[in-house]
Amino acid sequence: MNELILRTVTAVVTFMIILFGIQLFFAGHYYPGGGFIAGLVTAGAIILLLLAFDIKTVRSMIPISYRTLIGIGLLFALGTGLGGLLFDVPFLTHAHGHVMLPLLGDVSLHTAVLFDLGVYLVVVGVTMTIIETIGEDE
Amino acid sequence: MMVVFNVALTLLSLAVICFLYRVVKGPTVADRVIALDAIGICLAGIVAVLSIILETSVFLEIILLIGILAFLGTVAFAKFLQKGVVIERDGNH
């Protein structure tokens, strides 16, 4: 079965969807968005790859175990929570500040982004685990 | 000026109703899938007009999101109709 059109469109559209997901993730603090919807959009990009190709090909494209991703995301969330304890403040106290980075200049950074990254990884991991488990079922 | 946007909203709603008629009546499954895809795109237009009426730009992500989801859903359904499976395990057989 020739799927030339679908595969070509997928090659172009996947990058746009992933970029949209990254934009949603980083805009979450000031605009609508955040880790949850960004994770779902990124999972949508991978699902589009799964539709255009098959599970085996996508696994070789993205050699990530999605179950491990869930664990890493939970560790990120727990780690940002426990990080507050090191500075003698309650659990999940977040810190922020302005940092001078070499290329980007003055950047306002917040540890809530790391918590959001945990949410993002868990959402991607859970969604892809559900989809792949159902897809593999005979 | 607000009248224009309300007229546009009414026309888009009428278009959704017409597509809904095709979803209910459509003799084949393909008719229904195409009608649902068009309803999704009409919904994006409704969100756009609504965000003009409400004078806000926080709904603009929703428009892109509806476009992506409509495409994904239509591709998934088309694949199901053609091959019987949505996600193949191994493409070589």
CSV table of C-alpha atoms in Angstrom, one decimal:
chain,number,residue,atom,x,y,z
A,1,MET,CA,0.0,0.0,0.0
A,2,ASN,CA,1.5,3.3,-1.1
A,3,GLU,CA,1.1,6.0,1.6
A,4,LEU,CA,3.3,8.6,0.0
A,5,ILE,CA,0.9,11.6,0.5
A,6,LEU,CA,0.2,10.8,4.2
A,7,ARG,CA,3.8,10.2,5.0
A,8,THR,CA,5.0,13.4,3.3
A,9,VAL,CA,2.3,15.5,5.0
A,10,THR,CA,3.2,13.8,8.3
A,11,ALA,CA,6.9,14.6,7.9
A,12,VAL,CA,6.0,18.3,7.6
A,13,VAL,CA,3.1,18.5,10.1
A,14,THR,CA,4.8,16.6,12.9
A,15,PHE,CA,7.4,19.3,13.4
A,16,MET,CA,4.7,22.0,13.5
A,17,ILE,CA,2.8,20.1,16.1
A,18,ILE,CA,5.8,19.5,18.3
A,19,LEU,CA,6.8,23.2,18.0
A,20,PHE,CA,3.2,24.2,19.0
A,21,GLY,CA,3.5,21.8,22.0
A,22,ILE,CA,6.8,23.4,23.0
A,23,GLN,CA,5.3,26.9,22.6
A,24,LEU,CA,2.3,25.9,24.8
A,25,PHE,CA,4.7,24.5,27.4
A,26,PHE,CA,6.8,27.6,27.8
A,27,ALA,CA,3.9,30.0,27.5
A,28,GLY,CA,2.1,28.3,30.3
A,29,HIS,CA,3.1,30.8,33.0
A,30,TYR,CA,1.8,33.9,31.3
A,31,TYR,CA,-0.7,32.7,28.7
A,32,PRO,CA,-3.1,29.7,28.3
A,33,GLY,CA,-1.1,26.5,28.1
A,34,GLY,CA,1.1,24.5,30.4
A,35,GLY,CA,2.5,21.0,30.9
A,36,PHE,CA,-0.8,19.1,30.5
A,37,ILE,CA,-2.0,20.4,27.1
A,38,ALA,CA,1.7,20.6,25.9
A,39,GLY,CA,2.1,16.9,26.8
A,40,LEU,CA,-1.1,16.0,25.0
A,41,VAL,CA,-0.1,17.9,21.8
A,42,THR,CA,3.3,16.2,21.8
A,43,ALA,CA,1.6,12.9,22.2
A,44,GLY,CA,-0.6,13.9,19.3
A,45,ALA,CA,2.4,14.4,17.1
A,46,ILE,CA,3.7,10.9,18.0
A,47,ILE,CA,0.3,9.5,17.4
A,48,LEU,CA,0.3,11.0,13.9
A,49,LEU,CA,3.7,9.2,13.3
A,50,LEU,CA,2.0,6.0,14.5
A,51,LEU,CA,-0.8,6.5,12.1
A,52,ALA,CA,1.5,7.2,9.1
A,53,PHE,CA,4.0,4.4,9.9
A,54,ASP,CA,3.7,1.5,12.3
A,55,ILE,CA,4.7,0.8,15.9
A,56,LYS,CA,8.0,-0.9,15.0
A,57,THR,CA,9.2,2.0,12.8
A,58,VAL,CA,8.2,4.7,15.3
A,59,ARG,CA,10.0,2.8,18.1
A,60,SER,CA,13.2,2.9,16.0
A,61,MET,CA,12.5,6.6,15.3
A,62,ILE,CA,12.0,7.5,19.0
A,63,PRO,CA,13.9,5.0,21.0
A,64,ILE,CA,12.3,6.0,24.4
A,65,SER,CA,10.6,3.8,26.9
A,66,TYR,CA,7.4,5.7,27.7
A,67,ARG,CA,7.1,3.9,31.1
A,68,THR,CA,10.5,5.2,32.1
A,69,LEU,CA,9.3,8.7,31.0
A,70,ILE,CA,6.5,8.5,33.6
A,71,GLY,CA,9.0,7.7,36.3
A,72,ILE,CA,11.3,10.5,35.3
A,73,GLY,CA,8.4,13.0,35.2
A,74,LEU,CA,7.3,12.0,38.7
A,75,LEU,CA,10.9,12.3,39.9
A,76,PHE,CA,11.0,15.9,38.5
A,77,ALA,CA,7.8,16.8,40.3
A,78,LEU,CA,9.0,15.2,43.6
A,79,GLY,CA,12.5,16.7,43.2
A,80,THR,CA,11.2,20.3,42.8
A,81,GLY,CA,9.1,19.7,45.9
A,82,LEU,CA,11.9,18.3,48.0
A,83,GLY,CA,14.3,21.0,46.7
A,84,GLY,CA,12.5,23.6,48.9
A,85,LEU,CA,13.3,21.5,52.0
A,86,LEU,CA,17.0,22.1,51.5
A,87,PHE,CA,16.5,25.8,52.0
A,88,ASP,CA,14.4,25.4,55.2
A,89,VAL,CA,11.1,26.3,53.6
A,90,PRO,CA,7.9,24.2,53.3
A,91,PHE,CA,7.5,21.3,50.8
A,92,LEU,CA,6.8,22.6,47.2
A,93,THR,CA,7.9,26.1,47.9
A,94,HIS,CA,9.1,27.5,44.5
A,95,ALA,CA,11.9,29.9,43.9
A,96,HIS,CA,12.4,32.3,41.0
A,97,GLY,CA,15.0,34.8,39.9
A,98,HIS,CA,16.7,36.5,37.0
A,99,VAL,CA,19.7,34.7,35.5
A,100,MET,CA,22.2,36.0,33.0
A,101,LEU,CA,22.7,33.3,30.4
A,102,PRO,CA,25.6,33.5,27.9
A,103,LEU,CA,23.5,33.7,24.7
A,104,LEU,CA,20.0,34.7,25.9
A,105,GLY,CA,20.9,37.5,28.3
A,106,ASP,CA,18.6,38.3,31.2
A,107,VAL,CA,16.2,35.4,31.7
A,108,SER,CA,13.6,35.1,34.4
A,109,LEU,CA,13.6,31.5,35.6
A,110,HIS,CA,11.2,29.8,37.9
A,111,THR,CA,11.4,26.3,39.5
A,112,ALA,CA,7.6,25.8,38.7
A,113,VAL,CA,8.9,25.2,35.1
A,114,LEU,CA,10.6,22.1,36.3
A,115,PHE,CA,7.4,20.9,38.0
A,116,ASP,CA,5.6,21.6,34.8
A,117,LEU,CA,8.3,19.6,32.9
A,118,GLY,CA,7.4,16.7,35.2
A,119,VAL,CA,3.7,17.0,34.4
A,120,TYR,CA,4.6,17.2,30.7
A,121,LEU,CA,6.7,14.0,30.8
A,122,VAL,CA,4.1,12.1,32.8
A,123,VAL,CA,1.3,13.1,30.4
A,124,VAL,CA,3.3,12.1,27.3
A,125,GLY,CA,4.3,8.9,29.0
A,126,VAL,CA,0.8,7.9,30.1
A,127,THR,CA,-0.8,8.8,26.8
A,128,MET,CA,1.7,6.9,24.7
A,129,THR,CA,1.7,3.9,27.0
A,130,ILE,CA,-2.1,3.7,26.7
A,131,ILE,CA,-2.1,4.1,22.9
A,132,GLU,CA,0.8,1.7,22.3
A,133,THR,CA,-0.6,-1.0,24.6
A,134,ILE,CA,-4.0,-0.8,22.9
A,135,GLY,CA,-2.3,-0.8,19.4
A,136,GLU,CA,-0.2,-3.9,20.2
A,137,ASP,CA,-3.2,-5.8,21.3
A,138,GLU,CA,-4.4,-8.6,18.9
B,1,MET,CA,-19.9,46.5,13.7
B,2,MET,CA,-21.0,43.9,16.2
B,3,VAL,CA,-23.9,43.0,13.9
B,4,VAL,CA,-21.5,41.7,11.3
B,5,PHE,CA,-19.9,39.3,13.8
B,6,ASN,CA,-23.3,38.1,15.0
B,7,VAL,CA,-24.4,37.5,11.4
B,8,ALA,CA,-21.2,35.5,10.8
B,9,LEU,CA,-21.8,33.5,14.0
B,10,THR,CA,-25.3,32.7,12.8
B,11,LEU,CA,-24.2,31.6,9.4
B,12,LEU,CA,-21.4,29.4,10.8
B,13,SER,CA,-24.0,27.8,13.2
B,14,LEU,CA,-26.3,27.2,10.2
B,15,ALA,CA,-23.4,25.6,8.4
B,16,VAL,CA,-22.8,23.3,11.4
B,17,ILE,CA,-26.5,22.4,11.4
B,18,CYS,CA,-26.3,21.5,7.7
B,19,PHE,CA,-23.2,19.3,8.4
B,20,LEU,CA,-25.1,17.7,11.3
B,21,TYR,CA,-27.8,16.8,8.9
B,22,ARG,CA,-25.2,15.0,6.7
B,23,VAL,CA,-23.8,13.3,9.8
B,24,VAL,CA,-27.2,11.9,10.7
B,25,LYS,CA,-28.4,11.1,7.2
B,26,GLY,CA,-25.2,10.3,5.3
B,27,PRO,CA,-25.6,7.0,3.5
B,28,THR,CA,-22.0,5.9,3.9
B,29,VAL,CA,-19.5,6.2,6.8
B,30,ALA,CA,-17.2,8.4,4.6
B,31,ASP,CA,-20.0,11.0,4.3
B,32,ARG,CA,-20.2,11.2,8.1
B,33,VAL,CA,-16.4,11.4,8.6
B,34,ILE,CA,-16.1,14.3,6.1
B,35,ALA,CA,-19.1,16.1,7.7
B,36,LEU,CA,-17.5,15.7,11.2
B,37,ASP,CA,-14.2,17.1,9.8
B,38,ALA,CA,-16.0,20.1,8.4
B,39,ILE,CA,-17.9,20.6,11.7
B,40,GLY,CA,-14.5,20.7,13.4
B,41,ILE,CA,-13.3,23.4,11.0
B,42,CYS,CA,-16.5,25.4,11.4
B,43,LEU,CA,-16.0,25.1,15.2
B,44,ALA,CA,-12.5,26.7,14.7
B,45,GLY,CA,-14.2,29.6,12.8
B,46,ILE,CA,-16.8,30.0,15.6
B,47,VAL,CA,-14.0,30.2,18.2
B,48,ALA,CA,-12.3,32.8,16.0
B,49,VAL,CA,-15.5,35.0,15.7
B,50,LEU,CA,-16.2,34.5,19.4
B,51,SER,CA,-12.7,35.7,20.3
B,52,ILE,CA,-13.4,38.8,18.2
B,53,ILE,CA,-16.7,39.4,20.0
B,54,LEU,CA,-15.2,38.9,23.4
B,55,GLU,CA,-12.2,41.0,22.5
B,56,THR,CA,-9.6,38.6,23.7
B,57,SER,CA,-6.7,36.7,22.2
B,58,VAL,CA,-6.5,33.8,24.6
B,59,PHE,CA,-8.5,31.5,22.4
B,60,LEU,CA,-6.2,31.6,19.4
B,61,GLU,CA,-4.3,28.5,20.6
B,62,ILE,CA,-7.7,26.7,20.6
B,63,ILE,CA,-8.1,27.3,16.8
B,64,LEU,CA,-4.8,25.7,16.0
B,65,LEU,CA,-5.6,22.9,18.4
B,66,ILE,CA,-9.0,22.2,16.8
B,67,GLY,CA,-7.3,22.1,13.4
B,68,ILE,CA,-4.7,19.6,14.6
B,69,LEU,CA,-7.2,17.4,16.3
B,70,ALA,CA,-9.6,17.4,13.3
B,71,PHE,CA,-6.7,16.3,11.1
B,72,LEU,CA,-5.6,13.6,13.5
B,73,GLY,CA,-9.1,12.3,13.9
B,74,THR,CA,-9.9,12.2,10.2
B,75,VAL,CA,-6.6,10.5,9.4
B,76,ALA,CA,-7.3,7.9,12.1
B,77,PHE,CA,-10.8,7.2,10.8
B,78,ALA,CA,-9.7,7.1,7.2
B,79,LYS,CA,-7.1,4.5,8.1
B,80,PHE,CA,-9.6,2.5,10.0
B,81,LEU,CA,-12.0,2.5,7.0
B,82,GLN,CA,-9.3,1.5,4.6
B,83,LYS,CA,-7.3,-1.1,6.5
B,84,GLY,CA,-9.4,-2.1,9.5
B,85,VAL,CA,-6.7,-1.2,12.0
B,86,VAL,CA,-5.7,2.3,13.1
B,87,ILE,CA,-2.2,1.5,14.3
B,88,GLU,CA,-0.2,-1.3,12.6
B,89,ARG,CA,2.2,-3.3,14.6
B,90,ASP,CA,4.6,-4.1,11.7
B,91,GLY,CA,4.3,-2.5,8.3
B,92,ASN,CA,6.3,-5.1,6.4
B,93,HIS,CA,3.7,-7.9,6.2
